[in-house]
């Protein structure tokens, strides 16, 4: 029975399976994410992390038998457009920005506000500026071309675009992989700001130091299986690395410290 003081999950994935031909990418994987929580999703390169998240966002279709719930409602997204409508956004490593366009245009790409037949540029840039201020990110101007921005600031624009859709869940794929130390610090501050605003986040990352800096919980995948789930406050980087390497349930503990 669920503790009545614990909020209901915003996302719940049960028994997720996915095969690509003869390769079994995911085996009976469960995942739970709570409102406002930051969950680190870790494992080696073939663990199935991105596959699991692409199933959540509708980019991949799960095999028969698994279930996905968003805010308690069963869902089966056929495309990322459907998951976006349900409040789930994913930010990929390459940011998917148009470098020859400016910051404001990128934030509202494909849905520029209109005034009659024309783009309402004043409204677009005002709303873009508002989103950036809400995130407390440091971008010099909404009129600046994205290709002229540093990697860290491009990351901020990608997050601002995701937040402009008013998501309940944001998934970040290796968000600090190519960032400087200073840009990484700014990004982690932005993630904590999103947490304050009640946005749940999943970080796919090899950098445990970043997950331990902002995360609430860490989940380990190994060869397509969930082999560990711990609260950050109850573990350390050494133990999580041991779970990643061993991949055995004997070493994996649940969030409350009980054997997995």
Short mmCIF file of C-alpha atoms in Angstrom, two decimals:
data_model
loop_
_atom_site.label_atom_id
_atom_site.label_comp_id
_atom_site.label_asym_id
_atom_site.label_seq_id
_atom_site.Cartn_x
_atom_site.Cartn_y
_atom_site.Cartn_z
CA UNK A 1 0.00 0.00 0.00
CA UNK A 2 1.28 3.48 -0.92
CA UNK A 3 2.09 5.87 1.92
CA UNK A 4 -0.76 8.47 1.90
CA UNK A 5 1.79 11.25 2.51
CA UNK A 6 3.60 10.36 -0.73
CA UNK A 7 2.21 12.09 -3.83
CA UNK A 8 0.88 9.96 -6.66
CA UNK A 9 3.41 9.40 -9.45
CA UNK A 10 3.35 11.78 -12.40
CA UNK A 11 4.81 8.93 -14.53
CA UNK A 12 4.67 5.20 -13.96
CA UNK A 13 6.04 2.60 -16.38
CA UNK A 14 5.36 -1.07 -15.63
CA UNK A 15 6.83 -4.17 -17.20
CA UNK A 16 8.26 -2.39 -20.24
CA UNK A 17 9.69 -4.69 -22.90
CA UNK A 18 11.38 -3.74 -26.17
CA UNK A 19 13.20 -5.88 -28.73
CA UNK A 20 14.91 -4.84 -31.94
CA UNK A 21 14.93 -8.09 -33.91
CA UNK A 22 16.95 -10.60 -31.91
CA UNK A 23 18.27 -7.94 -29.53
CA UNK A 24 16.27 -7.56 -26.32
CA UNK A 25 16.80 -3.91 -25.36
CA UNK A 26 14.45 -3.78 -22.34
CA UNK A 27 13.29 -6.58 -20.06
CA UNK A 28 10.35 -6.02 -17.71
CA UNK A 29 11.47 -2.52 -16.69
CA UNK A 30 9.57 -0.47 -14.10
CA UNK A 31 10.04 3.26 -13.56
CA UNK A 32 8.29 5.68 -11.22
CA UNK A 33 8.65 9.47 -11.24
CA UNK A 34 7.01 11.79 -8.72
CA UNK A 35 5.94 15.44 -9.23
CA UNK A 36 8.87 17.82 -8.83
CA UNK A 37 11.37 14.95 -8.47
CA UNK A 38 14.76 14.80 -10.22
CA UNK A 39 15.55 11.19 -11.15
CA UNK A 40 18.97 10.17 -12.46
CA UNK A 41 18.82 7.34 -15.01
CA UNK A 42 22.22 5.66 -15.25
CA UNK A 43 23.94 2.63 -16.71
CA UNK A 44 26.46 1.70 -19.36
CA UNK A 45 26.10 2.49 -23.06
CA UNK A 46 23.98 -0.58 -23.83
CA UNK A 47 21.80 -0.39 -20.74
CA UNK A 48 18.60 0.78 -22.49
CA UNK A 49 18.29 4.25 -20.96
CA UNK A 50 17.53 6.16 -24.16
CA UNK A 51 15.27 3.37 -25.42
CA UNK A 52 13.18 3.55 -22.26
CA UNK A 53 12.83 7.32 -22.55
CA UNK A 54 11.96 7.12 -26.25
CA UNK A 55 9.15 4.74 -25.33
CA UNK A 56 7.92 7.22 -22.73
CA UNK A 57 7.92 10.02 -25.31
CA UNK A 58 6.35 7.99 -28.11
CA UNK A 59 9.43 7.96 -30.37
CA UNK A 60 9.51 4.14 -29.96
CA UNK A 61 6.59 1.80 -29.39
CA UNK A 62 6.82 -0.64 -26.50
CA UNK A 63 6.23 -4.34 -27.08
CA UNK A 64 3.01 -5.95 -25.89
CA UNK A 65 2.40 -6.37 -22.19
CA UNK A 66 3.86 -3.22 -20.64
CA UNK A 67 1.90 -0.26 -19.28
CA UNK A 68 2.54 3.49 -19.03
CA UNK A 69 0.58 5.89 -16.85
CA UNK A 70 0.78 9.69 -16.75
CA UNK A 71 -0.91 11.34 -13.76
CA UNK A 72 -2.64 8.03 -13.10
CA UNK A 73 -4.11 7.70 -16.59
CA UNK A 74 -3.05 4.87 -18.95
CA UNK A 75 -1.38 6.18 -22.12
CA UNK A 76 0.13 4.75 -25.28
CA UNK A 77 1.83 7.56 -27.16
CA UNK A 78 2.21 6.99 -30.89
CA UNK A 79 4.48 10.02 -31.40
CA UNK A 80 6.38 12.72 -29.47
CA UNK A 81 3.57 15.12 -30.37
CA UNK A 82 1.19 13.04 -28.26
CA UNK A 83 3.54 12.92 -25.28
CA UNK A 84 4.07 16.69 -25.57
CA UNK A 85 0.31 17.18 -25.40
CA UNK A 86 0.39 15.17 -22.15
CA UNK A 87 3.10 17.43 -20.72
CA UNK A 88 6.28 15.43 -21.42
CA UNK A 89 9.28 17.05 -23.14
CA UNK A 90 12.64 15.53 -24.07
CA UNK A 91 15.80 17.56 -24.72
CA UNK A 92 18.34 15.66 -26.80
CA UNK A 93 22.13 15.99 -26.76
CA UNK A 94 22.23 17.94 -30.03
CA UNK A 95 19.56 20.42 -28.70
CA UNK A 96 17.73 20.31 -32.11
CA UNK A 97 18.04 24.08 -32.60
CA UNK A 98 18.17 26.08 -35.85
CA UNK A 99 21.49 27.92 -35.70
CA UNK A 100 20.60 30.51 -38.36
CA UNK A 101 17.58 31.69 -36.37
CA UNK A 102 17.61 33.82 -33.25
CA UNK A 103 16.77 32.81 -29.69
CA UNK A 104 13.14 33.97 -29.78
CA UNK A 105 12.44 32.21 -33.07
CA UNK A 106 13.92 28.97 -31.76
CA UNK A 107 11.90 29.01 -28.56
CA UNK A 108 8.66 29.29 -30.54
CA UNK A 109 9.79 27.40 -33.63
CA UNK A 110 6.83 26.10 -35.63
CA UNK A 111 4.26 27.91 -33.47
CA UNK A 112 5.13 31.57 -33.80
CA UNK A 113 2.31 33.75 -32.43
CA UNK A 114 0.42 35.49 -35.21
CA UNK A 115 -1.40 38.72 -35.73
CA UNK A 116 -3.61 38.15 -38.72
CA UNK A 117 -1.48 36.70 -41.52
CA UNK A 118 1.80 37.88 -40.01
CA UNK A 119 4.04 36.73 -37.18
CA UNK A 120 3.46 38.79 -34.04
CA UNK A 121 7.15 39.41 -33.44
CA UNK A 122 6.61 41.71 -30.47
CA UNK A 123 4.59 39.05 -28.65
CA UNK A 124 7.02 36.27 -29.62
CA UNK A 125 10.09 38.05 -28.27
CA UNK A 126 8.28 39.27 -25.14
CA UNK A 127 7.14 35.74 -24.31
CA UNK A 128 10.59 34.31 -25.10
CA UNK A 129 12.16 36.83 -22.74
CA UNK A 130 9.59 35.90 -20.08
CA UNK A 131 10.45 32.19 -20.33
CA UNK A 132 14.17 32.90 -20.02
CA UNK A 133 13.60 35.10 -16.98
CA UNK A 134 11.41 32.41 -15.41
CA UNK A 135 14.31 29.97 -15.74
CA UNK A 136 16.81 32.59 -14.55
CA UNK A 137 19.11 31.71 -17.46
CA UNK A 138 21.78 34.02 -18.82
CA UNK A 139 21.20 34.72 -22.53
CA UNK A 140 22.30 38.15 -23.70
CA UNK A 141 19.43 38.84 -26.10
CA UNK A 142 16.40 37.07 -27.58
CA UNK A 143 17.49 38.57 -30.93
CA UNK A 144 20.89 36.86 -30.94
CA UNK A 145 21.52 34.08 -33.48
CA UNK A 146 21.69 30.70 -31.78
CA UNK A 147 24.81 29.67 -33.74
CA UNK A 148 26.71 32.50 -32.04
CA UNK A 149 25.93 31.17 -28.55
CA UNK A 150 28.15 28.94 -26.42
CA UNK A 151 27.13 25.33 -25.83
CA UNK A 152 25.82 26.20 -22.38
CA UNK A 153 23.62 29.01 -23.66
CA UNK A 154 22.32 26.85 -26.50
CA UNK A 155 21.36 24.29 -23.86
CA UNK A 156 19.48 27.05 -22.01
CA UNK A 157 17.56 27.93 -25.19
CA UNK A 158 16.63 24.25 -25.70
CA UNK A 159 15.34 24.06 -22.12
CA UNK A 160 13.45 27.35 -22.55
CA UNK A 161 11.76 25.98 -25.65
CA UNK A 162 10.72 22.84 -23.74
CA UNK A 163 9.42 24.91 -20.82
CA UNK A 164 7.41 27.14 -23.15
CA UNK A 165 5.13 24.12 -23.68
CA UNK A 166 4.32 24.16 -19.93
CA UNK A 167 5.50 20.56 -19.35
CA UNK A 168 5.00 18.49 -16.24
CA UNK A 169 8.02 16.29 -17.06
CA UNK A 170 11.32 17.19 -18.75
CA UNK A 171 13.80 14.50 -19.86
CA UNK A 172 17.41 15.59 -20.43
CA UNK A 173 19.71 13.32 -22.45
CA UNK A 174 23.35 13.72 -21.30
CA UNK A 175 22.74 17.43 -20.62
CA UNK A 176 26.25 18.25 -19.35
CA UNK A 177 28.29 16.02 -21.69
CA UNK A 178 29.77 18.85 -23.77
CA UNK A 179 29.53 21.77 -21.36
CA UNK A 180 32.24 23.70 -19.54
CA UNK A 181 32.38 23.63 -15.75
CA UNK A 182 30.71 27.05 -15.54
CA UNK A 183 27.99 26.12 -18.06
CA UNK A 184 27.36 22.89 -16.16
CA UNK A 185 26.89 24.83 -12.92
CA UNK A 186 24.40 27.15 -14.64
CA UNK A 187 22.49 24.18 -16.05
CA UNK A 188 22.25 22.49 -12.66
CA UNK A 189 20.95 25.75 -11.19
CA UNK A 190 18.32 25.84 -13.94
CA UNK A 191 17.28 22.29 -13.11
CA UNK A 192 16.86 23.19 -9.45
CA UNK A 193 14.78 26.20 -10.51
CA UNK A 194 12.51 23.90 -12.53
CA UNK A 195 12.22 21.63 -9.49
CA UNK A 196 11.05 24.60 -7.39
CA UNK A 197 8.36 25.19 -10.00
CA UNK A 198 7.14 21.60 -9.66
CA UNK A 199 8.53 20.23 -12.94
CA UNK A 200 9.66 16.60 -12.65
CA UNK A 201 12.90 15.75 -14.45
CA UNK A 202 14.74 12.65 -15.63
CA UNK A 203 18.48 12.99 -16.32
CA UNK A 204 20.14 10.40 -18.53
CA UNK A 205 23.79 10.81 -17.63
CA UNK A 206 27.15 9.13 -17.14
CA UNK A 207 28.19 11.95 -14.80
CA UNK A 208 27.20 10.76 -11.34
CA UNK A 209 28.63 13.95 -9.84
CA UNK A 210 25.89 15.97 -11.56
CA UNK A 211 23.12 13.59 -10.51
CA UNK A 212 24.31 13.68 -6.91
CA UNK A 213 24.44 17.49 -7.04
CA UNK A 214 20.74 17.95 -7.89
CA UNK A 215 19.01 14.56 -7.90
CA UNK A 216 16.53 13.05 -5.48
CA UNK A 217 16.81 9.47 -6.64
CA UNK A 218 18.93 7.34 -8.99
CA UNK A 219 17.82 4.32 -11.02
CA UNK A 220 20.29 1.88 -12.61
CA UNK A 221 19.73 -0.09 -15.82
CA UNK A 222 21.98 -2.97 -16.87
CA UNK A 223 21.50 -4.88 -20.14
CA UNK A 224 17.90 -3.69 -20.34
CA UNK A 225 16.94 -4.52 -16.76
CA UNK A 226 16.30 -2.33 -13.73
CA UNK A 227 18.92 -3.49 -11.24
CA UNK A 228 18.77 -0.73 -8.63
CA UNK A 229 16.80 2.22 -7.33
CA UNK A 230 18.07 4.40 -4.48
CA UNK A 231 17.38 7.75 -2.89
CA UNK A 232 20.44 9.97 -3.24
CA UNK A 233 20.38 10.70 0.50
CA UNK A 234 20.73 6.97 1.23
CA UNK A 235 23.60 6.13 -1.10
CA UNK A 236 26.86 7.43 -2.59
CA UNK A 237 28.65 7.40 -5.93
CA UNK A 238 30.75 4.37 -4.97
CA UNK A 239 27.68 2.20 -4.29
CA UNK A 240 25.94 3.30 -7.50
CA UNK A 241 29.07 2.51 -9.51
CA UNK A 242 29.16 -0.91 -7.89
CA UNK A 243 25.58 -1.55 -9.00
CA UNK A 244 26.35 -0.32 -12.54
CA UNK A 245 29.37 -2.63 -12.80
CA UNK A 246 27.94 -5.70 -11.05
CA UNK A 247 24.43 -5.43 -12.46
CA UNK A 248 23.24 -7.92 -9.87
CA UNK A 249 20.15 -7.49 -7.77
CA UNK A 250 22.07 -8.70 -4.70
CA UNK A 251 23.96 -5.39 -4.75
CA UNK A 252 20.92 -3.32 -5.67
CA UNK A 253 18.82 -1.72 -2.99
CA UNK A 254 15.46 -0.02 -3.19
CA UNK A 255 14.85 3.61 -2.35
CA UNK A 256 14.03 2.88 1.29
CA UNK A 257 17.18 0.76 1.73
CA UNK A 258 15.49 -2.65 1.56
CA UNK A 259 16.84 -5.35 -0.71
CA UNK A 260 15.67 -4.91 -4.30
#
